[in-house]
Coordinates of C-alpha atoms in Angstrom, one line a residue:
X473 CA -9.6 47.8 17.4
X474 CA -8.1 51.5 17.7
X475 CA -4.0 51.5 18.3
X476 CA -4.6 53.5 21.7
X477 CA -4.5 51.5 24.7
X478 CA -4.5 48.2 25.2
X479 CA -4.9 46.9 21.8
X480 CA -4.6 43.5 19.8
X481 CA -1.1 44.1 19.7
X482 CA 0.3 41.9 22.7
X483 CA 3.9 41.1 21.5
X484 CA 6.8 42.5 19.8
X485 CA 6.6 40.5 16.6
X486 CA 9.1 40.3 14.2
X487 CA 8.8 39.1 10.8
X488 CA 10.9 36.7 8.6
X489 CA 13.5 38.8 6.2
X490 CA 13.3 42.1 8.1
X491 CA 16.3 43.9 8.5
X492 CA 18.1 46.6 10.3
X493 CA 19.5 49.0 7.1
X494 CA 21.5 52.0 8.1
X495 CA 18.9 53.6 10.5
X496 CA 16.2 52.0 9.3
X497 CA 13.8 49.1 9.8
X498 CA 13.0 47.7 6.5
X499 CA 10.0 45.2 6.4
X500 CA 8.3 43.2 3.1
X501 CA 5.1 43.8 4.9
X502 CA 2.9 46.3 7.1
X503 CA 3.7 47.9 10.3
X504 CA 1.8 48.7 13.2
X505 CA 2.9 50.9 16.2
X506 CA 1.5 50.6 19.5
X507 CA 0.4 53.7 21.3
X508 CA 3.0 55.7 23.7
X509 CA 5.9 54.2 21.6
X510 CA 9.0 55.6 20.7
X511 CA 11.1 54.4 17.6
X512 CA 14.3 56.2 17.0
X513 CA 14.6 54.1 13.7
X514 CA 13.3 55.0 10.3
X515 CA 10.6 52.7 9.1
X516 CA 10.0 51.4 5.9
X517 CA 7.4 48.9 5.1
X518 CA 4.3 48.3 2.9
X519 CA 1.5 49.5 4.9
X520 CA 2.4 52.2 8.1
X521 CA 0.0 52.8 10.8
X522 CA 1.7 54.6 13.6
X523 CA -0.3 54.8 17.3
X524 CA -1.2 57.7 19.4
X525 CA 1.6 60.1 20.2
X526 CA 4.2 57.9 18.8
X527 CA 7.8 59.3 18.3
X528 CA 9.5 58.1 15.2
X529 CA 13.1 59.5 14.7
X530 CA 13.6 59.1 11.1
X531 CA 11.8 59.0 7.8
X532 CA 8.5 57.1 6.8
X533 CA 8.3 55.5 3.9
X534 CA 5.0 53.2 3.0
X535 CA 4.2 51.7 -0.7
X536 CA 0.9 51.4 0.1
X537 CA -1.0 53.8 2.3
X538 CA 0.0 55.4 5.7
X539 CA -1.6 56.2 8.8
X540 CA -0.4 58.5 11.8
X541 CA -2.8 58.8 14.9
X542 CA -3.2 61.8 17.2
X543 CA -0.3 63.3 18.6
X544 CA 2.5 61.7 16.2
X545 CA 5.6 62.8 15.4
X546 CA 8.1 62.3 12.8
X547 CA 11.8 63.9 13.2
X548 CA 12.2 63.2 9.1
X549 CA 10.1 62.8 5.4
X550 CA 7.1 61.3 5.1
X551 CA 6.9 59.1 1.6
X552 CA 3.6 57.6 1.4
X553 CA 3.0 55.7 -2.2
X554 CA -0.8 55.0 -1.9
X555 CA -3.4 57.8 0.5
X556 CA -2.6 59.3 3.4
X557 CA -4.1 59.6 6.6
X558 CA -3.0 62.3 9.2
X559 CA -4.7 62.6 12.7
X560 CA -4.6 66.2 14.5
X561 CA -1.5 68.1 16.0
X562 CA 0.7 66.0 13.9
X563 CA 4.2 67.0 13.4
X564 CA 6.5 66.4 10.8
X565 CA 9.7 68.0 10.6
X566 CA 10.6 67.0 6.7
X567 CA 8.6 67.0 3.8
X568 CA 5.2 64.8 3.1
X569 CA 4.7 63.2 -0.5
X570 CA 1.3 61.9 -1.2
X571 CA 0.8 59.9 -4.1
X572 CA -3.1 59.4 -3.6
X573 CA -5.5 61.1 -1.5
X574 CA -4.5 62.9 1.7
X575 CA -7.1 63.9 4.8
X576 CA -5.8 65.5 7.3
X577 CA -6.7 66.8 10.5
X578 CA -6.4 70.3 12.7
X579 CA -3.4 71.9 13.6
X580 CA -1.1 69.7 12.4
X581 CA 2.7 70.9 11.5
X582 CA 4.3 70.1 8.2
X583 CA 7.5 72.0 8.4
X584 CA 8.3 72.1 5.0
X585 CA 5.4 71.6 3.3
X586 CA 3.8 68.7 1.5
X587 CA 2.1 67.8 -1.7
X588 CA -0.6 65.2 -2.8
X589 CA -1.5 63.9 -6.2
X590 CA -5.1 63.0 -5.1
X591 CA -7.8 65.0 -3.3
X592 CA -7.1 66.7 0.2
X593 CA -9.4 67.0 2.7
X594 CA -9.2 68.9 6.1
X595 CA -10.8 66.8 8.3
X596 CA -10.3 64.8 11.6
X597 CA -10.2 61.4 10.0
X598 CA -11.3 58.5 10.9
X599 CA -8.6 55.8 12.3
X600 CA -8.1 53.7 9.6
X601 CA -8.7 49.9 11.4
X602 CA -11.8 51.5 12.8
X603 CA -13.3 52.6 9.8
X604 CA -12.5 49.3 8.0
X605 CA -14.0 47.6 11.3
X606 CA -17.2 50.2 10.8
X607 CA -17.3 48.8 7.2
X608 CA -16.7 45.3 7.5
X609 CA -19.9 45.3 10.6
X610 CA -22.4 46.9 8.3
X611 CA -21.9 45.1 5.3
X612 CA -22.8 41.6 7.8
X613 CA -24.9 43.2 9.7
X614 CA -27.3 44.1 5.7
X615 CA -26.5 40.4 4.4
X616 CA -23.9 41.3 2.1
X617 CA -21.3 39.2 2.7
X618 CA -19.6 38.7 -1.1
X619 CA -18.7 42.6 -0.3
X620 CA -17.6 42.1 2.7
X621 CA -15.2 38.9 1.7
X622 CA -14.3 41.4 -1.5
X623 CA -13.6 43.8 0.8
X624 CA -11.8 41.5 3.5
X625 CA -9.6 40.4 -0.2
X626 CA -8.5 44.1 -0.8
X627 CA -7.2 44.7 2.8
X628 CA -5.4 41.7 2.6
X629 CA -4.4 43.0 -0.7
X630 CA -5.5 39.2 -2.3
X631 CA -3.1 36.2 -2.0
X632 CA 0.0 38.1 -0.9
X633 CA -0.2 37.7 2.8
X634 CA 2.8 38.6 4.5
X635 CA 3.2 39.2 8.4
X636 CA 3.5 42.5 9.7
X637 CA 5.8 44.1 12.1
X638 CA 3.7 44.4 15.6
X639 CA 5.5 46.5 18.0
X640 CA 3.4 46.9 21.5
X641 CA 2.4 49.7 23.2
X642 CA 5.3 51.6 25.4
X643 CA 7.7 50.0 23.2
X644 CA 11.2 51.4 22.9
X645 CA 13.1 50.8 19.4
X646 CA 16.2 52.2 18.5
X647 CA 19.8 51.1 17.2
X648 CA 21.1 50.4 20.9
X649 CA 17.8 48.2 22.7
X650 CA 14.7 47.2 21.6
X651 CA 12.9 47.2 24.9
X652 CA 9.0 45.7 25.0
X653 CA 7.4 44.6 28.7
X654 CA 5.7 41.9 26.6
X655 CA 7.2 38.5 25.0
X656 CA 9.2 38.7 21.7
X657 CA 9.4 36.4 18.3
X658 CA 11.9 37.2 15.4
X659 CA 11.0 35.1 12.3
X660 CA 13.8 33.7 10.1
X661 CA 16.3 35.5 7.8
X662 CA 16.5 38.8 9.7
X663 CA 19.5 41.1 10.7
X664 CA 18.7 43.2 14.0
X665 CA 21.0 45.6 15.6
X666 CA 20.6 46.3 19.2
X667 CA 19.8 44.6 22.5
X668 CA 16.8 42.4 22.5
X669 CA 14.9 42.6 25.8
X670 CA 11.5 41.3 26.7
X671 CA 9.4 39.5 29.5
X672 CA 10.6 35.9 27.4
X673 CA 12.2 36.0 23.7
X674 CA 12.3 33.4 20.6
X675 CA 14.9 33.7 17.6
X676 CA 13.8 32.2 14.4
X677 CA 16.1 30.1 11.9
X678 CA 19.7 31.6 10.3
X679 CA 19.6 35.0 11.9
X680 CA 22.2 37.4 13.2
X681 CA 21.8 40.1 15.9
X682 CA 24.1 42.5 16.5
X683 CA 23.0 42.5 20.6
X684 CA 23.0 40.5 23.5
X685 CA 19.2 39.1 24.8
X686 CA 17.9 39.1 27.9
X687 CA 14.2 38.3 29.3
X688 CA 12.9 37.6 32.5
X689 CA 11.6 34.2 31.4
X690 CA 12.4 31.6 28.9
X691 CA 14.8 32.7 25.6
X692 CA 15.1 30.2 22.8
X693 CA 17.5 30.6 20.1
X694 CA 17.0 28.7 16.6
X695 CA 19.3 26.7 14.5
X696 CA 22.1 28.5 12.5
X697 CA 21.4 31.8 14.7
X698 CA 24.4 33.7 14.9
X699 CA 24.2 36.3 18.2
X700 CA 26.9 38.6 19.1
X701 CA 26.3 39.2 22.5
X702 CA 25.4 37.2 25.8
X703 CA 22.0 35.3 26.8
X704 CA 20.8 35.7 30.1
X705 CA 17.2 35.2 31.3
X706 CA 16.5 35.8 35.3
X707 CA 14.7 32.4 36.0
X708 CA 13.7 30.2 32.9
X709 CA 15.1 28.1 30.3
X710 CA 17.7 29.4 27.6
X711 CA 17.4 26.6 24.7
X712 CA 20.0 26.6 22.4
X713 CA 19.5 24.8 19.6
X714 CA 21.8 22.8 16.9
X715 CA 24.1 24.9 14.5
X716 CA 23.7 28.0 16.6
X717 CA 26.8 30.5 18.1
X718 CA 26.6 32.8 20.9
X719 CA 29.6 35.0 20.2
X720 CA 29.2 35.9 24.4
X721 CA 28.4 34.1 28.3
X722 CA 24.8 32.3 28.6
X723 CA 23.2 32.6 32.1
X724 CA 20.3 31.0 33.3
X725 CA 17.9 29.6 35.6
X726 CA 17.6 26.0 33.4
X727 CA 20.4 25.2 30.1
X728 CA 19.6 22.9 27.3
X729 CA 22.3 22.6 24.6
X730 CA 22.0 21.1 21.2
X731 CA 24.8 19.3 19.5
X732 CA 26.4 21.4 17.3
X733 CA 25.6 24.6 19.1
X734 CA 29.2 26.7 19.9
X735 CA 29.1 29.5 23.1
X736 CA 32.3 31.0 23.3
X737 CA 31.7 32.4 26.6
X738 CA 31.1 31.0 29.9
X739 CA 27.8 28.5 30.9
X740 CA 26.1 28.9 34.4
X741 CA 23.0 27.3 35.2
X742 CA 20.9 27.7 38.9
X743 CA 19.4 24.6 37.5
X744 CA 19.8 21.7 35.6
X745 CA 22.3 21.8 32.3
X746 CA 21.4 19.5 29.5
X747 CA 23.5 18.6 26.3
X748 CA 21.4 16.8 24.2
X749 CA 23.0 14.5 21.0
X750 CA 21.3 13.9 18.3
X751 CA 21.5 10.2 17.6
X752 CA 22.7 9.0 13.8
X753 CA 20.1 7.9 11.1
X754 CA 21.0 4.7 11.4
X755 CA 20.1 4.7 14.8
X756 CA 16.5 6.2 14.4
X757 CA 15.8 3.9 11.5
X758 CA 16.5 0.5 13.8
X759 CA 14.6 2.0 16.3
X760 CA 11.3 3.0 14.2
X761 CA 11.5 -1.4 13.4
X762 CA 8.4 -1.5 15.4
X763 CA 9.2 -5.0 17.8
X764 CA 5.7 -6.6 17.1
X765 CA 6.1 -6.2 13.2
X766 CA 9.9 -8.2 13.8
X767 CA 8.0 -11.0 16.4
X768 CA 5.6 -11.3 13.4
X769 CA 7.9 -11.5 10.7
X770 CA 9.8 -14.4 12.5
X771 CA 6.3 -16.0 13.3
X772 CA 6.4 -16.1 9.7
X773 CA 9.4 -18.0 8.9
X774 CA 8.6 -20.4 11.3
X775 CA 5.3 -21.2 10.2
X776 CA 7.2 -21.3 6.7
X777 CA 9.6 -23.3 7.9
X778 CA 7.3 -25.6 9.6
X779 CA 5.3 -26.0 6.2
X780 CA 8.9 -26.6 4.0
X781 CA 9.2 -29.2 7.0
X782 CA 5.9 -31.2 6.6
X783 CA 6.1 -31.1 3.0
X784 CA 9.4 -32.4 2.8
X785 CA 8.0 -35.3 5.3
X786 CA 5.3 -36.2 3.0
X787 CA 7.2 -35.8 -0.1
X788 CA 9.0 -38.6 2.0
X789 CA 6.0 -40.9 2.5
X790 CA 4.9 -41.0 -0.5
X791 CA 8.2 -42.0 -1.6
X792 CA 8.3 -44.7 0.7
X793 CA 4.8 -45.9 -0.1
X794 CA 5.7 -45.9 -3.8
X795 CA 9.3 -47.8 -2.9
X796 CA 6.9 -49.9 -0.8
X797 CA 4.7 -50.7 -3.5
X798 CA 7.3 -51.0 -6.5
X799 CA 8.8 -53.7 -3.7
X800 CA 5.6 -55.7 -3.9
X801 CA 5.1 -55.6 -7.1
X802 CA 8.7 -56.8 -8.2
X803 CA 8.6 -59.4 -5.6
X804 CA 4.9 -61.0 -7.3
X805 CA 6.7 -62.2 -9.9
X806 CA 9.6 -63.6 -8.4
X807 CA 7.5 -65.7 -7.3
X808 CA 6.5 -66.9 -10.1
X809 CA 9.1 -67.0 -12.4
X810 CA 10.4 -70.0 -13.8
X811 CA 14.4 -71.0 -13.9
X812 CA 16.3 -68.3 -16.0
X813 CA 17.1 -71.9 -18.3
X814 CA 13.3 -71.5 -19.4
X815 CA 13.7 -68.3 -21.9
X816 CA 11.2 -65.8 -22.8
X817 CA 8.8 -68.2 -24.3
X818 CA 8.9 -70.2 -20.8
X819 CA 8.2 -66.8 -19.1
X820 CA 5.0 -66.5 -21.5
X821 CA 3.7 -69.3 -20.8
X822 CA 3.9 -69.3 -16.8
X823 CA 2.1 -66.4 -17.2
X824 CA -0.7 -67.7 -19.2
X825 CA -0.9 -70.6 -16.7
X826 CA -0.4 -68.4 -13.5
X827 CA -3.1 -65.8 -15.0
X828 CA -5.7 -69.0 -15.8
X829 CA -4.6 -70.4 -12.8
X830 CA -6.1 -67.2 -10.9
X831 CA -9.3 -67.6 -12.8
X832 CA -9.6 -70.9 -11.7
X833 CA -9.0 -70.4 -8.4
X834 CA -11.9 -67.5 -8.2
X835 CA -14.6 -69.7 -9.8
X836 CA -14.0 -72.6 -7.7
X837 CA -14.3 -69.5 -4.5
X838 CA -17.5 -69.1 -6.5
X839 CA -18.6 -72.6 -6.8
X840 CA -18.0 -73.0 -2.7
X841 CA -20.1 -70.2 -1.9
X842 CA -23.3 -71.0 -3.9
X843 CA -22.9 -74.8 -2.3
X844 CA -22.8 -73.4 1.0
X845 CA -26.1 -71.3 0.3
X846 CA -27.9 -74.1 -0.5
X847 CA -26.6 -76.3 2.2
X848 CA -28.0 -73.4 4.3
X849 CA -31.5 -73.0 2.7
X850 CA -31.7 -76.8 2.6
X851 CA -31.1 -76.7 6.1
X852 CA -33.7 -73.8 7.1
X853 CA -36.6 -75.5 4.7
X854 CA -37.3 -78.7 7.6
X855 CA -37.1 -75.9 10.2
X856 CA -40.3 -74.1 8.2
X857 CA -41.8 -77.3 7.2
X858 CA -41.9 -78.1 11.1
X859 CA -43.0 -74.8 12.3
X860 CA -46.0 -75.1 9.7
X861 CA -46.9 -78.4 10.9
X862 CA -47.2 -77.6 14.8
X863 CA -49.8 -74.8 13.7
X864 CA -51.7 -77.0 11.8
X865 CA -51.8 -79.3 15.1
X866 CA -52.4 -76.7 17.1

C-alpha cells in the first residue's frame, strides 16, 4: 500500500470542517498525497504523508508525525510535532523542526538546516504505510493478534477517528483549480477557494466555495451550500438540493431542483428539468394513515355499532316480556276481584276462597285420574284372565 502508482487513493476526498486559510489547507485530520501531485497550497493537518515526487508550494506543518517519499519537494518550512520521516533527494527550501526522531535518507537538501529533539538516523527509510503493513502481517502471521489490535489502536490513535484528506495521484491543488481525473466528495462545514473539477463531484451540507464546478458526469450540491460560481457537467445530472444558492449559470445534460434552492443565473438542460416541492407535514402525516388500518377501524365501529344495536333490541324484549308479564299478572286478579263495595276484608276473603278453590280444583284433577287408572286396569284384568284360560284349553 506504497503512495506510488496506483494506490488506494481513488478520489479526491474532502473532509467535513476543512478549510482553505490564507494559502493553506487546514485539516482536523491526516493527509495523504498521491504520487506525481503537485499542491501549490501549504498543508497543515494531523498526520502528513506526501507521495513520490510531490511538489508542495508552501509550508508543512503535521502535529503528529510526517512523511515525504522519494523525490519530494517543499518550497517552505517543514514543522513536524511527533518523528519524521524523509526519503532520498528530498528538498526543502526552509527550515525542518523535528520534535521526535528524524531518519533521513541520501542526498537530500535542507537549505537552511534543521534540528531534531530525538535520535537521527541517516538511512533510506522505510515508507511509513509499508512498514506498518510489514508489522501488522507478521504479528497475524505468529498469532499475536492483541498486538496487532494494540497496534491497529495506536495508528488510529484510539477513539478519535477522523477522516483524512485523500488527494489522488496527478492531482493539481492550488488557490485557482483543484483539478483530479477521478470523482470528488467535500464533507460538510468546509470553505474551499478555487475551481472544483473532477470526472463527477458531490458537496456536502452548509458549505461555501469560492469557485465554479464542473465534471464530466453527475455534480450534486447539498442543502444550505453556498457556491460562487457556475455548475456545469458535460452529460449527467446536476442535483440541486433545498436551501442551496448558486451565485452563477447551471448547465447540464439532466436538472433536478429542490424547493428552496435559488440560481441566480441562467438554467439549460439537454434533458429533462425537474422542480421538485416538498409537500407540507400535514400532507405526509395523512398519507402514512395506512388505508387498511382506516377500513379496519370503521369495521370496528360497525361491528360496535351493530352490538350497541342488538343490545338495545334485547334490552327491548325483555322489556316487553316483563310489560307482558306484569299485564298478566294485573289482569289475574281482575278477575277475581269482588265489587269495590266489598272493602279490604271482602278482598281477603275472595282470596281465601279463590286460593281453596284452586286446591279443590287440583284434588278433584287428582281424584279423576286415579278413577280412570283403575277403570283401565279393571278393563285389562278380563283380557288376562281370558288369555290364561285359552292356554289352559289349549
Amino acid at each position: 500500500m506504497s503512495l506510488r502508482g496506483d494506490g488506494p487513493i481513488e478520489e479526491l476526498s474532502i473532509p467535513s470542517g476543512t478549510t482553505v486559510e490564507e494559502h493553506d489547507v487546514v485539516v482536523d485530520g491526516d493527509v495523504l498525497v498521491g504520487g506525481q501531485s503537485t499542491v501549490e497550497l501549504g498543508v497543515r493537518g494531523r498526520n502528513v504523508a506526501i507521495g513520490e515526487r510531490v511538489s508542495v508550494g508552501d509550508d508543512i506543518e503535521a502535529e503528529g508525525d510526517c512523511r515525504l517519499d522519494t523525490w519530494c519537494s517543499v518550497d517552505g518550512n517543514v514543522l513536524v510535532g511527533e518523528d519524521a520521516y524523509l526519503g532520498e533527494r528530498v528538498t526543502v527550501t526552509g527550515r525542518l523542526m523535528v520534535s521526535g526522531d528524524l531518519d533521513i535518507g541520501d542526498d537530500v537538501t535542507i537549505e537552511e538546516g534543521f534540528e531534531a529533539n530525538g535520535w537521527i538516523v541517516i538511512r533510506n527509510p522505510v515508507p511509513t504505510i509499508v512498514f506498518y503493513f510489514i508489522v501488522l502481517s507478521q504479528l497475524l502471521r505468529v498469532g499475536e493478534t492483541d498486538a496487532a489490535d494494540e497496534l491497529a489502536e495506536a495508528l488510529a490513535d484510539g477513539d478519535d477517528v477522523r477522516d483524512p484528506l485523500l488527494v489522488p495521484r496527478s492531482a493539481e491543488i492550488s488557490d485557482d483549480a483543484w483539478r483530479v481525473s477521478t470523482p470528488a466528495t467535500v464533507g460538510d462545514d468546509c470553505r474551499l477557494h478555487g475551481n472544483l473539477r473532477a470526472a463527477s463531484i458531490r458537496v456536502g451540507e452548509r458549505n461555501e466555495v469560492f469557485g465554479s464546478l464542473r465534471a464530466r458526469e453527475d455534480v450534486t450540491v447539498g442543502a444550505d451550500t453556498v457556491i460562487h460560481g457556475d455548475v456545469t457537467t458535460r452529460g449527467g445530472t446536476v442535483t440541486v438540493e433545498s436551501g442551496a444558492r448558486v451565485l452563477g449559470d447551471v448547465s447540464a445534460g439532466d436538472l433536478v431542483v429542490y424547493d428552496g434552492a435559488e440560481i441566480q443565473g441562467t438554467l439549460r438542460a439537454r434533458g429533462e428539468m425537474k422542480l421538485i416541492q416538498e409537500t407540507e407535514e400535514a400532507d405526509d402525516d395523512a398519507d402514512e394513515t395506512d388505508p387498511a388500518d382506516a377500513d379496519e377501524a370503521a369495521d370496528d365501529e360497525a361491528s360496535e355499532t351493530d352490538l350497541d344495536d342488538s343490545d338495545e333490541v334485547a334490552a327491548d324484549d325483555a322489556d316487553a316480556d316483563t310489560n307482558g308479564d306484569e299485564s298478566e299478572t294485573d289482569d289475574e286478579p281482575v278477575e277475581d276481584e269482588p265489587p269495590a263495595s266489598g272493602g279490604a276484608d271482602g278482598r281477603e276473603a275472595d282470596d281465601d276462597e279463590t286460593v281453596n278453590g284452586e286446591a279443590v280444583t287440583e284434588a278433584d284433577a287428582n281424584e279423576a285420574d286415579d278413577e280412570t287408572a283403575e277403570e283401565a286396569v279393571e278393563e285389562a284384568a278380563p283380557v288376562t284372565a281370558d288369555a290364561a284360560t285359552a292356554e289352559d284349553e289349549s
